[in-house]
Tab-separated table of C-alpha atoms in Angstrom:
chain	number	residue	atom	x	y	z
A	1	UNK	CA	-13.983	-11.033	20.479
A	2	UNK	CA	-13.991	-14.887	19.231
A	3	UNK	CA	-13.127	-14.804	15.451
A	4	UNK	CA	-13.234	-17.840	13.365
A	5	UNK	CA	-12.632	-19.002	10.035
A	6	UNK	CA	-15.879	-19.340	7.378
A	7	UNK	CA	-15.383	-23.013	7.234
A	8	UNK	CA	-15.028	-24.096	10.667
A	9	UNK	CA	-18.735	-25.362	10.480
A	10	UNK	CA	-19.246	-26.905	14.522
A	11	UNK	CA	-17.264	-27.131	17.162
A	12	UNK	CA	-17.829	-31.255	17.635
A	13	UNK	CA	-15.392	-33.409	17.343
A	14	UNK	CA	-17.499	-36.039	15.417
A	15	UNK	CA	-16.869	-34.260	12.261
A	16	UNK	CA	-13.724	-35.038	10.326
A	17	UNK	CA	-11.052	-32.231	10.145
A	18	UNK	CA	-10.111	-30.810	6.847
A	19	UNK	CA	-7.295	-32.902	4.779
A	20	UNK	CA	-4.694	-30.451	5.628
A	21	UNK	CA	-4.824	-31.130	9.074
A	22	UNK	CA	-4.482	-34.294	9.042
A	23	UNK	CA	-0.731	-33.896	9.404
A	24	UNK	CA	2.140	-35.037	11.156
A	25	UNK	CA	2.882	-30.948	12.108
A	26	UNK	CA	-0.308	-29.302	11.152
A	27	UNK	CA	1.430	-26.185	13.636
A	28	UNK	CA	4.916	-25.969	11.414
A	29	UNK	CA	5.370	-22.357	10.601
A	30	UNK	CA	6.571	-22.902	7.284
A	31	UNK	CA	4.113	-25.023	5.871
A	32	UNK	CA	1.440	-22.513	7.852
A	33	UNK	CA	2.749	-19.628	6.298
A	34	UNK	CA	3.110	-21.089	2.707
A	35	UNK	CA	-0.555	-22.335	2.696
A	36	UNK	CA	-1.674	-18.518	2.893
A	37	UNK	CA	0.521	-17.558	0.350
A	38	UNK	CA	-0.516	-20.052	-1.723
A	39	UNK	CA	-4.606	-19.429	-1.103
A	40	UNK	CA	-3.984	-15.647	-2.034
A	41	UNK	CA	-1.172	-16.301	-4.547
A	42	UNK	CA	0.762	-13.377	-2.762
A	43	UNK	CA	3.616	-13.490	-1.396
A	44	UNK	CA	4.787	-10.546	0.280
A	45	UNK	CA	4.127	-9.819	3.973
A	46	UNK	CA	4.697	-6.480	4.344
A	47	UNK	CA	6.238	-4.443	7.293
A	48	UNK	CA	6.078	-5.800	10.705
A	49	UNK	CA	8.276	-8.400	12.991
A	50	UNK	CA	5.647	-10.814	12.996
A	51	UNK	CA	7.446	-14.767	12.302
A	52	UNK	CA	9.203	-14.803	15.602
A	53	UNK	CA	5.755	-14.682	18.069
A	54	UNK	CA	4.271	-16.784	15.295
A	55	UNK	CA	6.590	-19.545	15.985
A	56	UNK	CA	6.157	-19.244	19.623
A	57	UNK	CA	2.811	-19.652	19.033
A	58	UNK	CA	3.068	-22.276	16.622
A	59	UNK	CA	5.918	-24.218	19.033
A	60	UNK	CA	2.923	-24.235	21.574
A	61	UNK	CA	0.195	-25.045	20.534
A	62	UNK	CA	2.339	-28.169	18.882
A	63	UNK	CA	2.530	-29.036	22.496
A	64	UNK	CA	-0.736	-28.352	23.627
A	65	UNK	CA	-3.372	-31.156	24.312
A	66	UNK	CA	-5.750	-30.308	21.307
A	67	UNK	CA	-8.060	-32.685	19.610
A	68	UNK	CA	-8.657	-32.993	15.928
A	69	UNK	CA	-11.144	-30.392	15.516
A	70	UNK	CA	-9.690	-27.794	18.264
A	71	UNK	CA	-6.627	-28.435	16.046
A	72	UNK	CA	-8.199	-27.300	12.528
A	73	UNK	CA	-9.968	-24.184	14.141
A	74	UNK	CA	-6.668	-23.101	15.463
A	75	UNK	CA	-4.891	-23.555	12.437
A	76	UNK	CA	-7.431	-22.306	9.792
A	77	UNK	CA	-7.430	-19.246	12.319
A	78	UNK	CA	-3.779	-18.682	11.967
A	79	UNK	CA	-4.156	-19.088	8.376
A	80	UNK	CA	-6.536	-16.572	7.568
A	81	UNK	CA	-4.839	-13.971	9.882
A	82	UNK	CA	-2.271	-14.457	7.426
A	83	UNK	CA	-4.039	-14.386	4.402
A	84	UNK	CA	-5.694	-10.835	6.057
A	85	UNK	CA	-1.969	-9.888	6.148
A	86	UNK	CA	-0.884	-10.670	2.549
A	87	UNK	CA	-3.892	-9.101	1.376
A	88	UNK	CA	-3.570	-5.738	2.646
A	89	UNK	CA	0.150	-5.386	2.021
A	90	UNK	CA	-1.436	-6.027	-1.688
A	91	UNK	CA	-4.285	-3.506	-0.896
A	92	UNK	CA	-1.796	-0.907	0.198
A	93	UNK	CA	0.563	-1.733	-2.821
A	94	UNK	CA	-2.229	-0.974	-5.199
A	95	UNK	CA	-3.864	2.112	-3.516
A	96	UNK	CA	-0.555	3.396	-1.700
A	97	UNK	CA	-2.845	6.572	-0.575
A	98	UNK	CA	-4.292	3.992	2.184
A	99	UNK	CA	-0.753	4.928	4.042
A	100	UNK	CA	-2.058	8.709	4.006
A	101	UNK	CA	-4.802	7.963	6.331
A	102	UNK	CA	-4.419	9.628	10.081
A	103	UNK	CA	-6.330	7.720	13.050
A	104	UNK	CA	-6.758	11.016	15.460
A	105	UNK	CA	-7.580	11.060	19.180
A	106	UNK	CA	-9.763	7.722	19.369
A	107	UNK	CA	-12.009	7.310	22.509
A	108	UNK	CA	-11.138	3.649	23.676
A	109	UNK	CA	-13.542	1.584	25.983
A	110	UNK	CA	-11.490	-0.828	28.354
A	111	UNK	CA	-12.499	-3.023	31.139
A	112	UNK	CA	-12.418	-6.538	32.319
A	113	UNK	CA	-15.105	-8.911	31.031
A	114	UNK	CA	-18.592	-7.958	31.426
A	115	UNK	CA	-18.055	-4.650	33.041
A	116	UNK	CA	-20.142	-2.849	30.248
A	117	UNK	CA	-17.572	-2.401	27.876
A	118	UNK	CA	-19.895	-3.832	24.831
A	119	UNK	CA	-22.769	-1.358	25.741
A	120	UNK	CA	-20.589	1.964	26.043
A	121	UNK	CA	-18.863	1.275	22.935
A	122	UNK	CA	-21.966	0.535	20.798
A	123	UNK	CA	-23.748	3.647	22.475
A	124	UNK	CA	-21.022	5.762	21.376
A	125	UNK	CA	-20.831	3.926	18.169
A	126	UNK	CA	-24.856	4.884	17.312
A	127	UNK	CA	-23.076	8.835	16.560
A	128	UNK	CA	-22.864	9.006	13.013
A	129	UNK	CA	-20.315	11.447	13.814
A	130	UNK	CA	-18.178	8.288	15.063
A	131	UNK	CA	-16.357	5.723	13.423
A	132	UNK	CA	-16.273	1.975	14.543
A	133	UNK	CA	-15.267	-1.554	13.059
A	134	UNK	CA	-18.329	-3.536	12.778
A	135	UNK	CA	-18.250	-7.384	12.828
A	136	UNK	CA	-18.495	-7.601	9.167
A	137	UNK	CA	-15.382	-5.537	8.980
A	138	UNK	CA	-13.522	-7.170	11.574
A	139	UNK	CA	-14.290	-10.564	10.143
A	140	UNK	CA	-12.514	-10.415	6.865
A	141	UNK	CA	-10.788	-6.953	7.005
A	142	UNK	CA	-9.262	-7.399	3.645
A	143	UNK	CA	-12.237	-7.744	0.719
A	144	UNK	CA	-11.094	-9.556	-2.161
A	145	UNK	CA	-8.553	-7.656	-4.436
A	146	UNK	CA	-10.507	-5.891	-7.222
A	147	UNK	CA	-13.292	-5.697	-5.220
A	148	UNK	CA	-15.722	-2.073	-5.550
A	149	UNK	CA	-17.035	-0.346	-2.963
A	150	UNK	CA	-20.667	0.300	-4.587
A	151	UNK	CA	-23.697	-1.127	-3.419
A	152	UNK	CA	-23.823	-3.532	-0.611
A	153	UNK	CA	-20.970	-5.210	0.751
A	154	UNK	CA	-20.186	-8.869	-0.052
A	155	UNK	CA	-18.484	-9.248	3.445
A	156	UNK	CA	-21.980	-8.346	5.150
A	157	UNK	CA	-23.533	-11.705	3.939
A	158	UNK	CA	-20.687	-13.512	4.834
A	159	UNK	CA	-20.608	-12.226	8.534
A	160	UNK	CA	-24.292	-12.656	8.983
A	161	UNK	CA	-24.298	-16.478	6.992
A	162	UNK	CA	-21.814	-17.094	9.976
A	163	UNK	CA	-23.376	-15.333	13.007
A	164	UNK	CA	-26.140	-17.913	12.205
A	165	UNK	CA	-23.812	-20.850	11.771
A	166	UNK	CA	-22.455	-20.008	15.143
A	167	UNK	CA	-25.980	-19.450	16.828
A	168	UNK	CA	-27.080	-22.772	15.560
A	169	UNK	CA	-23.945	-25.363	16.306
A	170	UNK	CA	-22.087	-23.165	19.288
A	171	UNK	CA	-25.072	-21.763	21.193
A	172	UNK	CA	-23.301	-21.831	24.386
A	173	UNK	CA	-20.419	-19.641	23.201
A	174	UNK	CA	-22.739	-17.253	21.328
A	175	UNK	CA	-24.769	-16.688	23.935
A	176	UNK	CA	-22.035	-16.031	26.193
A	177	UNK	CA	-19.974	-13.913	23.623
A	178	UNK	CA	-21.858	-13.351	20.925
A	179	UNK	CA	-20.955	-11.368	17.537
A	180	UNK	CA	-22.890	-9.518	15.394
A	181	UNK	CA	-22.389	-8.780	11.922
A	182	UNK	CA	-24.409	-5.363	12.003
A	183	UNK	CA	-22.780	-4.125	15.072
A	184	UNK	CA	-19.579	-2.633	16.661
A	185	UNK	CA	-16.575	-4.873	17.726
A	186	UNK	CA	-13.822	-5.311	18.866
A	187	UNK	CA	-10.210	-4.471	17.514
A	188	UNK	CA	-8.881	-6.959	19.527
A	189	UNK	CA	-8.524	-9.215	16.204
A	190	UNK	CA	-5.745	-7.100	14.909
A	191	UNK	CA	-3.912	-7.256	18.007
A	192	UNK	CA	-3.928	-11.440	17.517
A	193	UNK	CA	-3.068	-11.193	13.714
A	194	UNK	CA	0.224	-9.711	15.079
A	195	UNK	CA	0.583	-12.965	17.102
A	196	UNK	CA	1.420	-10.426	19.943
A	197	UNK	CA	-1.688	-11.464	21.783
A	198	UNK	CA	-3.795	-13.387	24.726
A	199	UNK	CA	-6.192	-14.487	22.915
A	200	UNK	CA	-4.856	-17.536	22.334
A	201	UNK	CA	-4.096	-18.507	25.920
A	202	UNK	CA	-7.998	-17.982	26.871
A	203	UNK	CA	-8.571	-21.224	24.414
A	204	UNK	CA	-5.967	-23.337	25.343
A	205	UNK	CA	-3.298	-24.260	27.594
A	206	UNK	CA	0.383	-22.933	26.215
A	207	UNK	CA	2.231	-22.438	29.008
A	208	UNK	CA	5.259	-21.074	27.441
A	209	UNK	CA	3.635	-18.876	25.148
A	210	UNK	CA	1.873	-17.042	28.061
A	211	UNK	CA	5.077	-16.549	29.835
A	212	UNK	CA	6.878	-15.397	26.624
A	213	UNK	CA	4.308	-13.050	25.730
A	214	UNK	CA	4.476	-11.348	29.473
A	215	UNK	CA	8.618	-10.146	28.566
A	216	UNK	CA	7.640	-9.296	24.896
A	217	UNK	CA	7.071	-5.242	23.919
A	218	UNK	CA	3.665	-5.188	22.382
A	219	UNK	CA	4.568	-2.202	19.815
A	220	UNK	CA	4.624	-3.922	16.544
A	221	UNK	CA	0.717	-5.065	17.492
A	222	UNK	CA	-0.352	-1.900	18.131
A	223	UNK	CA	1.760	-0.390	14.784
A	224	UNK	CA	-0.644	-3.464	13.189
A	225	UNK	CA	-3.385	-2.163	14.655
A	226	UNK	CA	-2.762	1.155	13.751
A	227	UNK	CA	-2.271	-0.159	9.998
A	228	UNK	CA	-5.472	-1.805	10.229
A	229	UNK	CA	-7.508	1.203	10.864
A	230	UNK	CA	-5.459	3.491	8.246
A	231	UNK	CA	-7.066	0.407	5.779
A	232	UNK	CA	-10.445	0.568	7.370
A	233	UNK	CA	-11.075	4.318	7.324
A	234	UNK	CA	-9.744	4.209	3.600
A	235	UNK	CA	-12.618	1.515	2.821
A	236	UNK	CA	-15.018	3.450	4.431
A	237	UNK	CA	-14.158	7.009	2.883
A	238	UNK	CA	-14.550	4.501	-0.692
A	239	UNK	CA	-18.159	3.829	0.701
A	240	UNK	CA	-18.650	7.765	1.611
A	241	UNK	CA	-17.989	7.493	5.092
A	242	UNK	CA	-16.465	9.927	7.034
A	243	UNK	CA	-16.447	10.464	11.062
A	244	UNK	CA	-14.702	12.422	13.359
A	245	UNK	CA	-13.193	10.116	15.435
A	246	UNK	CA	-12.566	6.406	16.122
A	247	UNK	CA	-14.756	4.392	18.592
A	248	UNK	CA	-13.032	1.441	19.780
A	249	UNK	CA	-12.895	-1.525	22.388
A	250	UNK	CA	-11.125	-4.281	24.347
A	251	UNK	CA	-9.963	-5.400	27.158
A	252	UNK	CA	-6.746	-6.155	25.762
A	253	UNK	CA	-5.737	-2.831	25.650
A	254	UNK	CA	-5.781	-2.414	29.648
A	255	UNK	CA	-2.578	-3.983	30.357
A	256	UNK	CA	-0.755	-1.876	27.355
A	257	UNK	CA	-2.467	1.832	28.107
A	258	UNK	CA	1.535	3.243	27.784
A	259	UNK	CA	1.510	1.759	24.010
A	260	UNK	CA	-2.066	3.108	23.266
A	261	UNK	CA	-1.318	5.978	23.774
A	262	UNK	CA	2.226	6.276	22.393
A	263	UNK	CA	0.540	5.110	18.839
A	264	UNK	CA	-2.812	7.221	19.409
A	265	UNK	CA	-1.217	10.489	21.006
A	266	UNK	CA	-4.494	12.200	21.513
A	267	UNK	CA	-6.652	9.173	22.774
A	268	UNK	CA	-9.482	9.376	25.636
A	269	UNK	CA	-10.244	6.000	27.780
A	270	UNK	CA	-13.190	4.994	28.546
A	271	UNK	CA	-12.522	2.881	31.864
A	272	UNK	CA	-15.512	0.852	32.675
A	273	UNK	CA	-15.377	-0.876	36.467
A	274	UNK	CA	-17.721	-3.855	37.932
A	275	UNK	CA	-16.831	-6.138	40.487
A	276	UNK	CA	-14.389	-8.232	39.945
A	277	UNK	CA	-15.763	-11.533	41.832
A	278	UNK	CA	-18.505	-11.377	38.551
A	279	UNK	CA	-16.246	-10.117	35.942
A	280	UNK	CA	-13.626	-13.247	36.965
A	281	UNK	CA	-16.034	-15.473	36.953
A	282	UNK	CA	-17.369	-14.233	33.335
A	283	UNK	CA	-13.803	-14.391	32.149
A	284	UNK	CA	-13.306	-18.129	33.735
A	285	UNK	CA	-16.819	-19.165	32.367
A	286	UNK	CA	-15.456	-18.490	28.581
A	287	UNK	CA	-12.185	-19.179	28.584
A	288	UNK	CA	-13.429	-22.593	29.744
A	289	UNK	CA	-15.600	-22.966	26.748
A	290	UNK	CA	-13.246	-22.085	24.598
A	291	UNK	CA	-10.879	-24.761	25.899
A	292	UNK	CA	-13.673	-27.230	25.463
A	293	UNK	CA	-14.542	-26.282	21.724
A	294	UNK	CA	-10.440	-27.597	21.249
A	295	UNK	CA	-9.390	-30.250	23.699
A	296	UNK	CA	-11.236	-33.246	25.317
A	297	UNK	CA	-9.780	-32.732	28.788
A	298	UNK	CA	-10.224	-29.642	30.712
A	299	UNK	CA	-8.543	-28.600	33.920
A	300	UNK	CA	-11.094	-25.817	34.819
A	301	UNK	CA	-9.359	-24.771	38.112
A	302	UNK	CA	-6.098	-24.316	36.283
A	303	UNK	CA	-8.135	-22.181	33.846
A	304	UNK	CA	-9.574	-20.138	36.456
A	305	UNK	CA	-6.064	-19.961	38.134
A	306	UNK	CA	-4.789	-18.679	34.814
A	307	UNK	CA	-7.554	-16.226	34.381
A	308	UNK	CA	-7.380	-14.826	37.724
A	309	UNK	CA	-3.386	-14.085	37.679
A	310	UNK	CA	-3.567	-12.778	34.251
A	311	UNK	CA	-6.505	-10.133	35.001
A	312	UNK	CA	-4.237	-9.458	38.208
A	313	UNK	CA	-1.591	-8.959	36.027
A	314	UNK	CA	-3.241	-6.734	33.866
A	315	UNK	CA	-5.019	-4.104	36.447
A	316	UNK	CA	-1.471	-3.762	38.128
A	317	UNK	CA	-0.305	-2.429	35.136
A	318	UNK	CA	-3.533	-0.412	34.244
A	319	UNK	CA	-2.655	1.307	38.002
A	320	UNK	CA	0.544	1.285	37.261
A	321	UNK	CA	0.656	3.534	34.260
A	322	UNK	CA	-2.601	5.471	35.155
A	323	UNK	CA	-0.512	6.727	37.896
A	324	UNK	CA	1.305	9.000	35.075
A	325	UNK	CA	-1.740	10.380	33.565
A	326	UNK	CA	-3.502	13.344	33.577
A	327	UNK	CA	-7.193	12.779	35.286
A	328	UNK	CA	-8.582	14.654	32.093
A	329	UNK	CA	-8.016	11.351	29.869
A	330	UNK	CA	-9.698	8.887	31.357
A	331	UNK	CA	-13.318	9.104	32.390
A	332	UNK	CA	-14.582	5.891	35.027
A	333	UNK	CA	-17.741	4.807	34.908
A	334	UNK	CA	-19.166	2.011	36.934
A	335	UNK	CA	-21.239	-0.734	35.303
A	336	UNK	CA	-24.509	-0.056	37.871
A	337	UNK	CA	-24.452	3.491	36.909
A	338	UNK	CA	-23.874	2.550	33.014
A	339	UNK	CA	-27.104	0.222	33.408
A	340	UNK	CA	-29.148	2.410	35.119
A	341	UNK	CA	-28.472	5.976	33.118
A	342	UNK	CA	-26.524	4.992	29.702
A	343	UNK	CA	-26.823	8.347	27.880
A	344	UNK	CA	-26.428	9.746	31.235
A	345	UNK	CA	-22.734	8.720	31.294
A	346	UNK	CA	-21.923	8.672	27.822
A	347	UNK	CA	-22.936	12.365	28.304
A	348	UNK	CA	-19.665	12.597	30.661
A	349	UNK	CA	-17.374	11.180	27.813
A	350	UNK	CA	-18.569	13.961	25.624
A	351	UNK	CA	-17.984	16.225	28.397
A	352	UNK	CA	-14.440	14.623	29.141
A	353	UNK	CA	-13.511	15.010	24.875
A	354	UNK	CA	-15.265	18.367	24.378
A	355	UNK	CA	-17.642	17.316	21.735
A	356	UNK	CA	-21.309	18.208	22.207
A	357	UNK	CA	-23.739	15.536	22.911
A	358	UNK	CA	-26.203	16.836	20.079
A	359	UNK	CA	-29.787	15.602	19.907
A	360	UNK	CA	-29.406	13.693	16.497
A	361	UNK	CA	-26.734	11.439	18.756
A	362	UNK	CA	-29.304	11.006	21.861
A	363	UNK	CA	-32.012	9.886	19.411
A	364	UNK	CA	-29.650	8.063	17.784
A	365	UNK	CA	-28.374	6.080	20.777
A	366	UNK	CA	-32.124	5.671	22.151
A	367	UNK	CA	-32.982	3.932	19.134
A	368	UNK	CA	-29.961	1.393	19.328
A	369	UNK	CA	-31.320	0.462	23.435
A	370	UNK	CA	-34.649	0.135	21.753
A	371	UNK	CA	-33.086	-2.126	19.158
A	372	UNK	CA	-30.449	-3.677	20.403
A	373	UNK	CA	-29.785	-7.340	19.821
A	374	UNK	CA	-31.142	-9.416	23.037
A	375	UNK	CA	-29.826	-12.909	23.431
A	376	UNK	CA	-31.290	-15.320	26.394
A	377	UNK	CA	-29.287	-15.816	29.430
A	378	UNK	CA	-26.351	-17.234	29.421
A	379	UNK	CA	-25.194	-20.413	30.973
A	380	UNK	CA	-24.991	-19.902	35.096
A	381	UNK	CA	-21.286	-19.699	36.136
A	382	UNK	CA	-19.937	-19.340	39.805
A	383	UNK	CA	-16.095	-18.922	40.656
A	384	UNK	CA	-16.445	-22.293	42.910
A	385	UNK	CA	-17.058	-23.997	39.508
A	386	UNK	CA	-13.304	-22.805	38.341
A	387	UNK	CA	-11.679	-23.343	41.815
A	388	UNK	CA	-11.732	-20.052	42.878
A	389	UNK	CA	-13.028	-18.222	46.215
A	390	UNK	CA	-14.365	-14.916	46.308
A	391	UNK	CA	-11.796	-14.438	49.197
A	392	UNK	CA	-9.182	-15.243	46.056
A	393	UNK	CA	-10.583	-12.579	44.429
A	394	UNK	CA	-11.028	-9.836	47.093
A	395	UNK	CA	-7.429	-10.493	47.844
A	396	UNK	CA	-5.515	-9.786	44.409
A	397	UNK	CA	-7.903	-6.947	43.546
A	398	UNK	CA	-7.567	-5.560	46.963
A	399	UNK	CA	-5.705	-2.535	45.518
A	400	UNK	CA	-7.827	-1.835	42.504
A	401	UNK	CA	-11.465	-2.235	44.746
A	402	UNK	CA	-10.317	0.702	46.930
A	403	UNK	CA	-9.158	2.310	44.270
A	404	UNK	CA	-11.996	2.029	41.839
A	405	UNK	CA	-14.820	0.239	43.890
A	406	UNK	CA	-14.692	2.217	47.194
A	407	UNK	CA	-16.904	4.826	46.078
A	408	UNK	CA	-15.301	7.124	49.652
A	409	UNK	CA	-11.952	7.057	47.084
A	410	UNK	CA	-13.683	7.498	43.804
């Protein structure tokens, strides 16, 4: 998932940066972090090692080759994670019972890009039995202090005022990953608001970030993430919400499966497959967008370099640690057989978690196909237009195609 801020209104550089950008060090921490504390008038942080990857982060993309606007939508991003931050250590401090919440056994969808992550997670998300973070939610995770939680949610209008912004001046990016207010995201933002993250390398080039990151242990982000959920299940119970379960997804998580499932002891995976010549390619074909919507010069083959050792990097340690587990907690699916039967295999995660597939959920997940927001086809992308080869591919996910393609080993 993309997130950012409300008033980022268009990625185009013609339009003139807000005031506090314009800045000899728009990326110094300590004016970054004051700025939040003085938009919320808060000032405590809460728990959580969070300054030092911020100032790695900061340090880099100081360095990086970003133009005015790219700039501003990097910062204000930064800013609000902060803000999020400040505003539910003041949430917490108010309504202290928010710590009392207990995120059980999750089922967690993982899978490189475009392997039908997004469809397994919203099918399991139409159970009313299961809890998910929608994009409203996910954008602005903290409402306003003193807010109720009667009636329709503020946040809702918000999220949908921007999916349009975003449909209208970024129609490219939404088409190739679009968000929805109304329906299930990801949780990768709370991974990023711990600055323990990669989303920041997929939109622009910081070398030493991306390196730092690879020695770093990822616990705090996933103690963050854990935080984040206590706060979200709290808001919902406020709204009458209950579920049995959690329902969430990212890609993120498959390099860091040991750490999901030291903080969620009881999870299930969801491990979706596709090939990865197409699900590089995907992965290339946004990153590079990304990079566009911030800096006027490109290298597109060192992006699709970058993607390709970083997925690399990431299925060795999915293997790696999926080595140690049980066969019981993970469930595989392949993204033809997701296509052609959906309830079909969500019917084998039910199996897998021993929770009956009832008819209410069928009709329920029926109706979301029927439903289901439809956007045109996205711009054409090839793994020649990022430098790669297929041969490339084959090569470095040699291991993980016999593994998980080679339907003999499966």
């Amino acid at each position: 998932m993309v997130r950012q801020p409300h008033d980022v209104r268009r990625p185009d550089r013609r339009r003139q940066p807000a005031p506090e950008v314009l800045v000899a060090t728009p990326f110094d921490a300590a004016a970054v972090l004051a700025e939040a504390q003085r938009k919320e008038s808060l000032t405590d942080w809460g728990p959580g090692h969070f300054e030092r990857p911020l100032r790695v982060l900061l340090a880099d993309y100081a360095r990086a080759d970003l133009n005015d606007i790219g700039t501003h939508i990097l910062r204000s991003g930064i800013v609000h994670s902060l803000r999020m931050r400040l505003r539910t250590q003041e949430w917490i401090r108010r309504h202290p019972d928010i710590l009392d919440e207990q995120v059980a056994a999750p089922i967690v969808v993982v899978g490189m890009m475009r392997s039908g992550t997004t469809l397994m997670q919203r099918l399991l998300a139409a159970d009313p039995r299961f809890l998910c973070a929608y994009g409203w939610e996910v954008v602005e995770v903290a409402p306003k202090l003193g807010q109720t939680f009667t009636g329709t949610d503020p946040r809702i209008a918000i999220s949908e005022a921007r999916e349009a912004k975003s449909r209208e001046l970024a129609p490219d990016l939404f088409t190739i990953h679009p968000m929805y207010a109304r329906e299930a995201e990801e949780e990768i933002v709370f991974l990023a608001d711990a600055f323990l993250s990669h989303v920041p390398e997929s939109g622009a080039h910081l070398p030493h970030y991306r390196s730092w990151l690879d020695e770093q242990d990822f616990t705090p982000a996933y103690d963050y993430l854990y935080r984040m959920l206590r706060f979200l299940q709290w808001q919902k119970r406020q709204r009458g919400v209950r579920g049995q379960r959690w329902v969430l997804k990212s890609p993120a998580h498959l390099g860091y499966l040991d750490l999901l499932r030291a903080r969620f002891p009881g999870v299930h995976v969801v491990h979706m497959h596709r090939d990865p010549r197409t699900t590089i390619a995907s992965g290339a074909s946004l990153n590079a967008t990304l990079h566009a919507m911030h800096a006027d010069n490109v290298d597109v083959n060192r992006v699709g370099a970058e993607w390709l050792q970083r997925m690399g990097w990431t299925n060795d340690r999915t293997m790696a640690v999926r080595d140690s587990w049980d066969a019981g907690r993970v469930t595989d699916i392949h993204f033809e057989e997701a296509v052609a039967d959906p309830i079909g295999q969500v019917a084998r995660v039910y199996d897998a978690v021993g929770v009956p597939l009832t008819d209410q959920a069928r009709d329920a997940m029926r109706h979301w196909l029927q439903v289901r927001p439809r956007e045109g086809a996205r711009p054409p992308y090839r793994l020649a237009d990022y430098g790669l080869r297929p041969e490339q591919v084959d090569e470095r996910f040699a291991l993980y195609n016999k593994r998980f393609r080679d339907r003999s080993s499966v």
